[in-house]
């Protein structure tokens, strides 16, 4: 049977992708940020998954305001890299895993989560920047990816509690898939940032680090945090952090297994307008 081997959490700042694509990672502004992912790239090579289930948000790229699914699962063979206004990033297209994705859709929908099934979806920086941070600049991505898009752009976003419960359902689904696949689940977006309005530029280091502490040690309690706390403490775009709870909800301890091992933890300010947080948790 398939199983979830680890979860990875990371911010997805678009300027990070641009810095990589333009060869600027060694510049003084960017070097400390990329240094924090050196361990992660080696860790991924040492712990290569068969599939990554990548929870991210689309930024009005694949879905306009005409159609806003709360949760959308990619069941396609392949995903093109989106043109976000400056041409598509020069990174490989993303190969999907239709069999596992369809299985998860079937299981999770029967488990009472109403997913939108997507068979054609360009993927934006929300998905490609985490891949770049974890994989570097390969000719092809190291494994298939199942994109899972969450609406955190247009009110109302799903609650943290629902995201955490959904993670549990995804874990149950993966464990029923009849092939011995090692699946990683990645939760992306965050940390504190606000891109518009009077509080644009807001960063809250203390709150961010406490969020990571609680994500590790007391995720079920953290999942009860109301939206207003994210927005007040971490800015309007800090709400992206509810996506980390989907990945955390899929870890073994939540279903009564052993506590995860913290393989890596990193926090850095600034990256563009955003605080960057990163965590790797391994199931034993
Ligand atoms: C920035 C951060 C984001 O999460 C995003 O989606 C777009 C821009 C920024 O820091 O500029
Ligand atoms: Fe974003």
mmCIF file of C-alpha atoms and ligand atoms in Angstrom:
data_model
loop_
_atom_site.group_PDB
_atom_site.id
_atom_site.type_symbol
_atom_site.label_atom_id
_atom_site.label_comp_id
_atom_site.label_asym_id
_atom_site.label_seq_id
_atom_site.Cartn_x
_atom_site.Cartn_y
_atom_site.Cartn_z
ATOM 1 C CA UNK A 1 0.000 0.000 0.000
ATOM 2 C CA UNK A 2 1.046 3.610 -0.444
ATOM 3 C CA UNK A 3 2.076 5.679 2.553
ATOM 4 C CA UNK A 4 2.993 9.224 3.494
ATOM 5 C CA UNK A 5 6.698 9.355 4.290
ATOM 6 C CA UNK A 6 7.130 13.040 5.102
ATOM 7 C CA UNK A 7 5.662 16.510 4.885
ATOM 8 C CA UNK A 8 7.382 19.647 3.689
ATOM 9 C CA UNK A 9 6.283 23.228 4.375
ATOM 10 C CA UNK A 10 7.559 26.284 2.547
ATOM 11 C CA UNK A 11 6.680 29.799 1.453
ATOM 12 C CA UNK A 12 6.272 30.375 -2.301
ATOM 13 C CA UNK A 13 7.357 33.994 -2.958
ATOM 14 C CA UNK A 14 7.419 34.638 -6.738
ATOM 15 C CA UNK A 15 10.635 36.731 -6.521
ATOM 16 C CA UNK A 16 12.461 33.595 -5.292
ATOM 17 C CA UNK A 17 11.679 31.923 -8.608
ATOM 18 C CA UNK A 18 12.872 34.976 -10.507
ATOM 19 C CA UNK A 19 16.136 35.052 -8.486
ATOM 20 C CA UNK A 20 16.773 31.411 -9.394
ATOM 21 C CA UNK A 21 15.829 31.837 -13.054
ATOM 22 C CA UNK A 22 18.117 34.896 -13.429
ATOM 23 C CA UNK A 23 21.077 33.313 -11.588
ATOM 24 C CA UNK A 24 20.963 35.711 -8.624
ATOM 25 C CA UNK A 25 20.974 33.198 -5.763
ATOM 26 C CA UNK A 26 24.523 34.109 -4.644
ATOM 27 C CA UNK A 27 23.772 37.850 -4.403
ATOM 28 C CA UNK A 28 23.974 39.208 -0.818
ATOM 29 C CA UNK A 29 20.207 39.789 -0.610
ATOM 30 C CA UNK A 30 19.354 36.220 -1.638
ATOM 31 C CA UNK A 31 22.279 34.130 -0.361
ATOM 32 C CA UNK A 32 21.008 33.705 3.240
ATOM 33 C CA UNK A 33 17.597 32.616 1.944
ATOM 34 C CA UNK A 34 18.937 29.981 -0.419
ATOM 35 C CA UNK A 35 21.429 28.773 2.213
ATOM 36 C CA UNK A 36 18.413 27.675 4.258
ATOM 37 C CA UNK A 37 17.345 25.287 1.484
ATOM 38 C CA UNK A 38 20.735 23.616 0.874
ATOM 39 C CA UNK A 39 19.962 20.962 3.467
ATOM 40 C CA UNK A 40 16.480 20.498 1.980
ATOM 41 C CA UNK A 41 17.723 19.781 -1.534
ATOM 42 C CA UNK A 42 20.099 17.107 -0.224
ATOM 43 C CA UNK A 43 17.346 15.738 2.028
ATOM 44 C CA UNK A 44 15.034 15.400 -0.986
ATOM 45 C CA UNK A 45 17.735 13.546 -2.955
ATOM 46 C CA UNK A 46 18.224 11.201 0.038
ATOM 47 C CA UNK A 47 14.487 10.752 0.597
ATOM 48 C CA UNK A 48 13.162 10.772 -2.935
ATOM 49 C CA UNK A 49 9.395 10.265 -3.004
ATOM 50 C CA UNK A 50 7.497 8.438 -5.744
ATOM 51 C CA UNK A 51 4.900 11.214 -5.786
ATOM 52 C CA UNK A 52 4.543 14.667 -4.228
ATOM 53 C CA UNK A 53 1.025 15.756 -3.250
ATOM 54 C CA UNK A 54 1.523 19.508 -3.431
ATOM 55 C CA UNK A 55 -0.966 21.741 -1.621
ATOM 56 C CA UNK A 56 -0.724 25.293 -2.966
ATOM 57 C CA UNK A 57 -2.839 28.204 -4.034
ATOM 58 C CA UNK A 58 -3.506 29.464 -7.491
ATOM 59 C CA UNK A 59 -3.195 33.279 -7.737
ATOM 60 C CA UNK A 60 -6.036 33.983 -10.220
ATOM 61 C CA UNK A 61 -3.941 32.231 -12.880
ATOM 62 C CA UNK A 62 -5.784 28.982 -13.665
ATOM 63 C CA UNK A 63 -8.965 30.146 -11.936
ATOM 64 C CA UNK A 64 -10.206 33.689 -12.474
ATOM 65 C CA UNK A 65 -12.870 35.339 -10.373
ATOM 66 C CA UNK A 66 -15.345 33.641 -12.759
ATOM 67 C CA UNK A 67 -14.862 30.280 -11.059
ATOM 68 C CA UNK A 68 -13.355 29.743 -7.602
ATOM 69 C CA UNK A 69 -13.131 26.167 -6.315
ATOM 70 C CA UNK A 70 -12.377 25.915 -2.606
ATOM 71 C CA UNK A 71 -10.394 22.682 -3.090
ATOM 72 C CA UNK A 72 -9.306 21.471 -6.553
ATOM 73 C CA UNK A 73 -7.370 18.272 -7.230
ATOM 74 C CA UNK A 74 -5.331 17.914 -10.404
ATOM 75 C CA UNK A 75 -5.993 14.558 -12.083
ATOM 76 C CA UNK A 76 -4.149 15.325 -15.339
ATOM 77 C CA UNK A 77 -1.153 13.598 -16.954
ATOM 78 C CA UNK A 78 0.665 16.912 -17.256
ATOM 79 C CA UNK A 79 0.500 20.578 -16.144
ATOM 80 C CA UNK A 80 1.958 23.445 -18.143
ATOM 81 C CA UNK A 81 3.865 26.196 -16.339
ATOM 82 C CA UNK A 82 1.641 29.287 -16.327
ATOM 83 C CA UNK A 83 2.401 32.612 -17.917
ATOM 84 C CA UNK A 84 1.917 35.052 -15.012
ATOM 85 C CA UNK A 85 2.525 38.125 -17.114
ATOM 86 C CA UNK A 86 6.227 37.890 -17.932
ATOM 87 C CA UNK A 87 6.117 34.612 -19.867
ATOM 88 C CA UNK A 88 6.196 31.164 -18.251
ATOM 89 C CA UNK A 89 9.128 30.491 -15.877
ATOM 90 C CA UNK A 90 11.886 28.495 -17.609
ATOM 91 C CA UNK A 91 11.208 25.388 -15.513
ATOM 92 C CA UNK A 92 10.001 21.937 -16.586
ATOM 93 C CA UNK A 93 6.337 21.197 -17.054
ATOM 94 C CA UNK A 94 4.886 19.154 -14.206
ATOM 95 C CA UNK A 95 4.087 15.482 -14.726
ATOM 96 C CA UNK A 96 1.023 14.334 -12.815
ATOM 97 C CA UNK A 97 -0.082 11.018 -11.356
ATOM 98 C CA UNK A 98 -3.654 10.540 -12.656
ATOM 99 C CA UNK A 99 -4.119 7.108 -11.050
ATOM 100 C CA UNK A 100 -3.264 8.183 -7.501
ATOM 101 C CA UNK A 101 -4.984 11.559 -7.931
ATOM 102 C CA UNK A 102 -8.225 9.931 -9.118
ATOM 103 C CA UNK A 103 -8.053 7.448 -6.275
ATOM 104 C CA UNK A 104 -7.593 10.244 -3.718
ATOM 105 C CA UNK A 105 -10.464 12.204 -5.310
ATOM 106 C CA UNK A 106 -12.725 9.151 -5.097
ATOM 107 C CA UNK A 107 -11.794 8.408 -1.485
ATOM 108 C CA UNK A 108 -11.844 11.986 -0.164
ATOM 109 C CA UNK A 109 -15.122 12.875 -1.889
ATOM 110 C CA UNK A 110 -16.753 9.732 -0.474
ATOM 111 C CA UNK A 111 -15.276 10.870 2.857
ATOM 112 C CA UNK A 112 -17.466 14.022 2.586
ATOM 113 C CA UNK A 113 -14.998 16.604 1.182
ATOM 114 C CA UNK A 114 -16.324 18.209 -2.001
ATOM 115 C CA UNK A 115 -13.293 18.492 -4.264
ATOM 116 C CA UNK A 116 -13.325 19.999 -7.733
ATOM 117 C CA UNK A 117 -11.680 17.655 -10.237
ATOM 118 C CA UNK A 118 -9.394 19.426 -12.662
ATOM 119 C CA UNK A 119 -8.056 17.852 -15.845
ATOM 120 C CA UNK A 120 -6.445 20.924 -17.352
ATOM 121 C CA UNK A 121 -4.734 23.556 -15.203
ATOM 122 C CA UNK A 122 -1.619 25.682 -15.713
ATOM 123 C CA UNK A 123 0.390 25.947 -12.469
ATOM 124 C CA UNK A 124 1.735 29.262 -11.172
ATOM 125 C CA UNK A 125 4.459 30.333 -8.701
ATOM 126 C CA UNK A 126 2.440 28.858 -5.832
ATOM 127 C CA UNK A 127 3.457 25.421 -7.114
ATOM 128 C CA UNK A 128 6.624 26.012 -9.132
ATOM 129 C CA UNK A 129 8.550 28.053 -6.539
ATOM 130 C CA UNK A 130 8.329 25.329 -3.843
ATOM 131 C CA UNK A 131 9.500 22.795 -6.460
ATOM 132 C CA UNK A 132 12.424 25.047 -7.394
ATOM 133 C CA UNK A 133 13.403 25.580 -3.755
ATOM 134 C CA UNK A 134 13.359 21.846 -2.997
ATOM 135 C CA UNK A 135 14.692 20.474 -6.304
ATOM 136 C CA UNK A 136 16.947 23.240 -7.659
ATOM 137 C CA UNK A 137 17.055 23.586 -11.441
ATOM 138 C CA UNK A 138 16.745 20.116 -12.979
ATOM 139 C CA UNK A 139 15.834 19.375 -16.625
ATOM 140 C CA UNK A 140 12.833 17.413 -15.371
ATOM 141 C CA UNK A 141 11.257 17.392 -11.896
ATOM 142 C CA UNK A 142 12.387 14.315 -9.947
ATOM 143 C CA UNK A 143 8.929 12.748 -9.569
ATOM 144 C CA UNK A 144 5.264 13.145 -10.494
ATOM 145 C CA UNK A 145 3.293 15.820 -8.651
ATOM 146 C CA UNK A 146 -0.411 15.977 -7.772
ATOM 147 C CA UNK A 147 -1.367 19.665 -7.604
ATOM 148 C CA UNK A 148 -3.980 20.447 -4.991
ATOM 149 C CA UNK A 149 -5.231 24.022 -5.193
ATOM 150 C CA UNK A 150 -6.879 25.753 -2.227
ATOM 151 C CA UNK A 151 -8.760 29.033 -2.442
ATOM 152 C CA UNK A 152 -7.043 31.452 -0.077
ATOM 153 C CA UNK A 153 -7.281 34.408 -2.462
ATOM 154 C CA UNK A 154 -10.988 35.290 -2.559
ATOM 155 C CA UNK A 155 -13.140 35.431 0.593
ATOM 156 C CA UNK A 156 -14.222 33.020 2.036
ATOM 157 C CA UNK A 157 -11.218 30.719 2.450
ATOM 158 C CA UNK A 158 -11.696 27.337 4.166
ATOM 159 C CA UNK A 159 -11.125 27.196 7.917
ATOM 160 C CA UNK A 160 -7.933 25.821 9.411
ATOM 161 C CA UNK A 161 -9.986 23.108 11.053
ATOM 162 C CA UNK A 162 -11.443 21.959 7.734
ATOM 163 C CA UNK A 163 -7.985 21.967 6.151
ATOM 164 C CA UNK A 164 -6.628 19.826 8.991
ATOM 165 C CA UNK A 165 -9.551 17.362 8.680
ATOM 166 C CA UNK A 166 -8.994 17.223 4.929
ATOM 167 C CA UNK A 167 -5.349 16.288 5.539
ATOM 168 C CA UNK A 168 -6.522 13.349 7.621
ATOM 169 C CA UNK A 169 -8.828 12.239 4.794
ATOM 170 C CA UNK A 170 -5.974 12.516 2.278
ATOM 171 C CA UNK A 171 -3.837 10.292 4.515
ATOM 172 C CA UNK A 172 -6.625 7.692 4.725
ATOM 173 C CA UNK A 173 -6.956 7.806 0.936
ATOM 174 C CA UNK A 174 -3.224 7.380 0.280
ATOM 175 C CA UNK A 175 -3.060 4.403 2.648
ATOM 176 C CA UNK A 176 -5.788 2.654 0.635
ATOM 177 C CA UNK A 177 -3.923 2.942 -2.690
ATOM 178 C CA UNK A 178 -2.852 -0.495 -3.786
ATOM 179 C CA UNK A 179 0.750 0.218 -4.822
ATOM 180 C CA UNK A 180 3.730 0.692 -2.503
ATOM 181 C CA UNK A 181 4.274 4.373 -3.313
ATOM 182 C CA UNK A 182 6.189 6.710 -0.990
ATOM 183 C CA UNK A 183 4.170 9.912 -1.017
ATOM 184 C CA UNK A 184 5.251 13.253 0.384
ATOM 185 C CA UNK A 185 2.698 15.946 1.129
ATOM 186 C CA UNK A 186 3.815 19.552 0.847
ATOM 187 C CA UNK A 187 1.984 22.517 2.361
ATOM 188 C CA UNK A 188 2.990 25.837 0.839
ATOM 189 C CA UNK A 189 2.380 29.593 1.029
ATOM 190 C CA UNK A 190 2.757 31.981 3.974
ATOM 191 C CA UNK A 191 4.342 33.090 6.214
ATOM 192 C CA UNK A 192 3.316 36.561 7.410
ATOM 193 C CA UNK A 193 2.856 38.993 4.551
ATOM 194 C CA UNK A 194 0.407 41.576 3.326
ATOM 195 C CA UNK A 195 0.628 42.853 -0.220
ATOM 196 C CA UNK A 196 -1.899 45.666 -0.203
ATOM 197 C CA UNK A 197 -3.657 48.270 1.930
ATOM 198 C CA UNK A 198 -2.524 50.307 4.894
ATOM 199 C CA UNK A 199 -0.592 47.424 6.467
ATOM 200 C CA UNK A 200 1.270 46.381 3.289
ATOM 201 C CA UNK A 201 4.710 45.040 4.209
ATOM 202 C CA UNK A 202 3.597 43.596 7.543
ATOM 203 C CA UNK A 203 5.911 40.892 8.947
ATOM 204 C CA UNK A 204 5.462 39.223 12.337
ATOM 205 C CA UNK A 205 8.495 37.070 13.216
ATOM 206 C CA UNK A 206 7.305 36.108 16.657
ATOM 207 C CA UNK A 207 3.892 34.938 15.488
ATOM 208 C CA UNK A 208 5.380 33.046 12.529
ATOM 209 C CA UNK A 209 7.813 31.123 14.717
ATOM 210 C CA UNK A 210 5.117 30.346 17.240
ATOM 211 C CA UNK A 211 2.981 29.040 14.353
ATOM 212 C CA UNK A 212 5.801 26.654 13.382
ATOM 213 C CA UNK A 213 6.252 25.566 17.021
ATOM 214 C CA UNK A 214 2.546 24.793 17.315
ATOM 215 C CA UNK A 215 2.378 23.142 13.885
ATOM 216 C CA UNK A 216 4.994 20.682 15.118
ATOM 217 C CA UNK A 217 3.733 20.120 18.653
ATOM 218 C CA UNK A 218 -0.028 20.832 18.814
ATOM 219 C CA UNK A 219 -1.460 20.915 15.287
ATOM 220 C CA UNK A 220 -5.036 20.029 16.298
ATOM 221 C CA UNK A 221 -5.152 23.036 18.649
ATOM 222 C CA UNK A 222 -3.520 25.249 16.024
ATOM 223 C CA UNK A 223 -6.166 24.161 13.515
ATOM 224 C CA UNK A 224 -8.822 25.806 15.703
ATOM 225 C CA UNK A 225 -7.261 29.251 15.230
ATOM 226 C CA UNK A 226 -9.874 31.534 13.597
ATOM 227 C CA UNK A 227 -9.151 33.385 10.353
ATOM 228 C CA UNK A 228 -9.216 36.753 12.070
ATOM 229 C CA UNK A 229 -6.090 35.794 14.030
ATOM 230 C CA UNK A 230 -4.163 34.992 10.833
ATOM 231 C CA UNK A 231 -5.200 38.237 9.207
ATOM 232 C CA UNK A 232 -4.536 40.415 12.271
ATOM 233 C CA UNK A 233 -1.209 38.817 13.199
ATOM 234 C CA UNK A 234 0.187 37.624 9.846
ATOM 235 C CA UNK A 235 -1.442 40.017 7.368
ATOM 236 C CA UNK A 236 -4.057 39.406 4.701
ATOM 237 C CA UNK A 237 -1.875 36.982 2.734
ATOM 238 C CA UNK A 238 -0.819 35.211 5.928
ATOM 239 C CA UNK A 239 -4.073 33.280 5.484
ATOM 240 C CA UNK A 240 -2.122 31.120 2.994
ATOM 241 C CA UNK A 241 -0.853 29.296 6.101
ATOM 242 C CA UNK A 242 -4.082 27.300 6.433
ATOM 243 C CA UNK A 243 -2.618 25.171 3.619
ATOM 244 C CA UNK A 244 0.165 23.995 5.951
ATOM 245 C CA UNK A 245 -2.553 22.410 8.105
ATOM 246 C CA UNK A 246 -3.619 20.125 5.244
ATOM 247 C CA UNK A 247 -0.118 18.663 5.059
ATOM 248 C CA UNK A 248 0.166 18.461 8.846
ATOM 249 C CA UNK A 249 -3.194 16.694 9.127
ATOM 250 C CA UNK A 250 -1.869 13.909 6.891
ATOM 251 C CA UNK A 251 0.987 12.999 9.261
ATOM 252 C CA UNK A 252 0.904 9.712 11.180
ATOM 253 C CA UNK A 253 0.708 11.118 14.714
ATOM 254 C CA UNK A 254 -2.623 12.781 13.956
ATOM 255 C CA UNK A 255 -4.116 9.304 13.372
ATOM 256 C CA UNK A 256 -2.547 7.897 16.548
ATOM 257 C CA UNK A 257 0.959 7.082 15.240
ATOM 258 C CA UNK A 258 4.351 8.277 16.426
ATOM 259 C CA UNK A 259 5.289 11.953 16.555
ATOM 260 C CA UNK A 260 7.132 13.143 13.442
ATOM 261 C CA UNK A 261 10.849 13.885 13.427
ATOM 262 C CA UNK A 262 11.824 17.482 12.678
ATOM 263 C CA UNK A 263 14.388 17.005 9.906
ATOM 264 C CA UNK A 264 14.849 20.716 9.166
ATOM 265 C CA UNK A 265 13.524 24.102 10.212
ATOM 266 C CA UNK A 266 14.331 27.508 8.744
ATOM 267 C CA UNK A 267 13.015 31.067 8.929
ATOM 268 C CA UNK A 268 14.214 34.124 7.075
ATOM 269 C CA UNK A 269 13.196 37.754 6.523
ATOM 270 C CA UNK A 270 13.045 39.378 4.036
ATOM 271 C CA UNK A 271 12.204 37.808 0.709
ATOM 272 C CA UNK A 272 10.356 40.348 -1.372
ATOM 273 C CA UNK A 273 7.400 41.360 0.848
ATOM 274 C CA UNK A 274 7.298 38.075 2.711
ATOM 275 C CA UNK A 275 8.704 36.219 5.662
ATOM 276 C CA UNK A 276 9.920 32.799 4.516
ATOM 277 C CA UNK A 277 9.260 29.782 6.697
ATOM 278 C CA UNK A 278 10.290 26.215 5.993
ATOM 279 C CA UNK A 279 9.932 22.916 7.816
ATOM 280 C CA UNK A 280 10.479 19.240 7.014
ATOM 281 C CA UNK A 281 8.741 16.577 9.124
ATOM 282 C CA UNK A 282 9.437 12.853 8.679
ATOM 283 C CA UNK A 283 7.158 10.014 9.647
ATOM 284 C CA UNK A 284 9.119 7.287 11.418
HETATM 285 C C1 LIG B 1 4.495 38.014 -2.927
HETATM 286 C C2 LIG B 1 4.186 36.957 -2.084
HETATM 287 C C3 LIG B 1 3.206 36.033 -2.450
HETATM 288 O O1 LIG B 1 2.808 34.992 -1.668
HETATM 289 C C4 LIG B 1 2.571 36.144 -3.656
HETATM 290 O O2 LIG B 1 1.701 35.171 -4.003
HETATM 291 C C5 LIG B 1 2.860 37.209 -4.501
HETATM 292 C C6 LIG B 1 3.820 38.142 -4.133
HETATM 293 C C7 LIG B 1 5.546 39.017 -2.573
HETATM 294 O O3 LIG B 1 6.192 38.904 -1.539
HETATM 295 O O4 LIG B 1 5.781 39.921 -3.353
HETATM 296 FE FE1 LIG B 2 0.964 33.814 -2.581
#
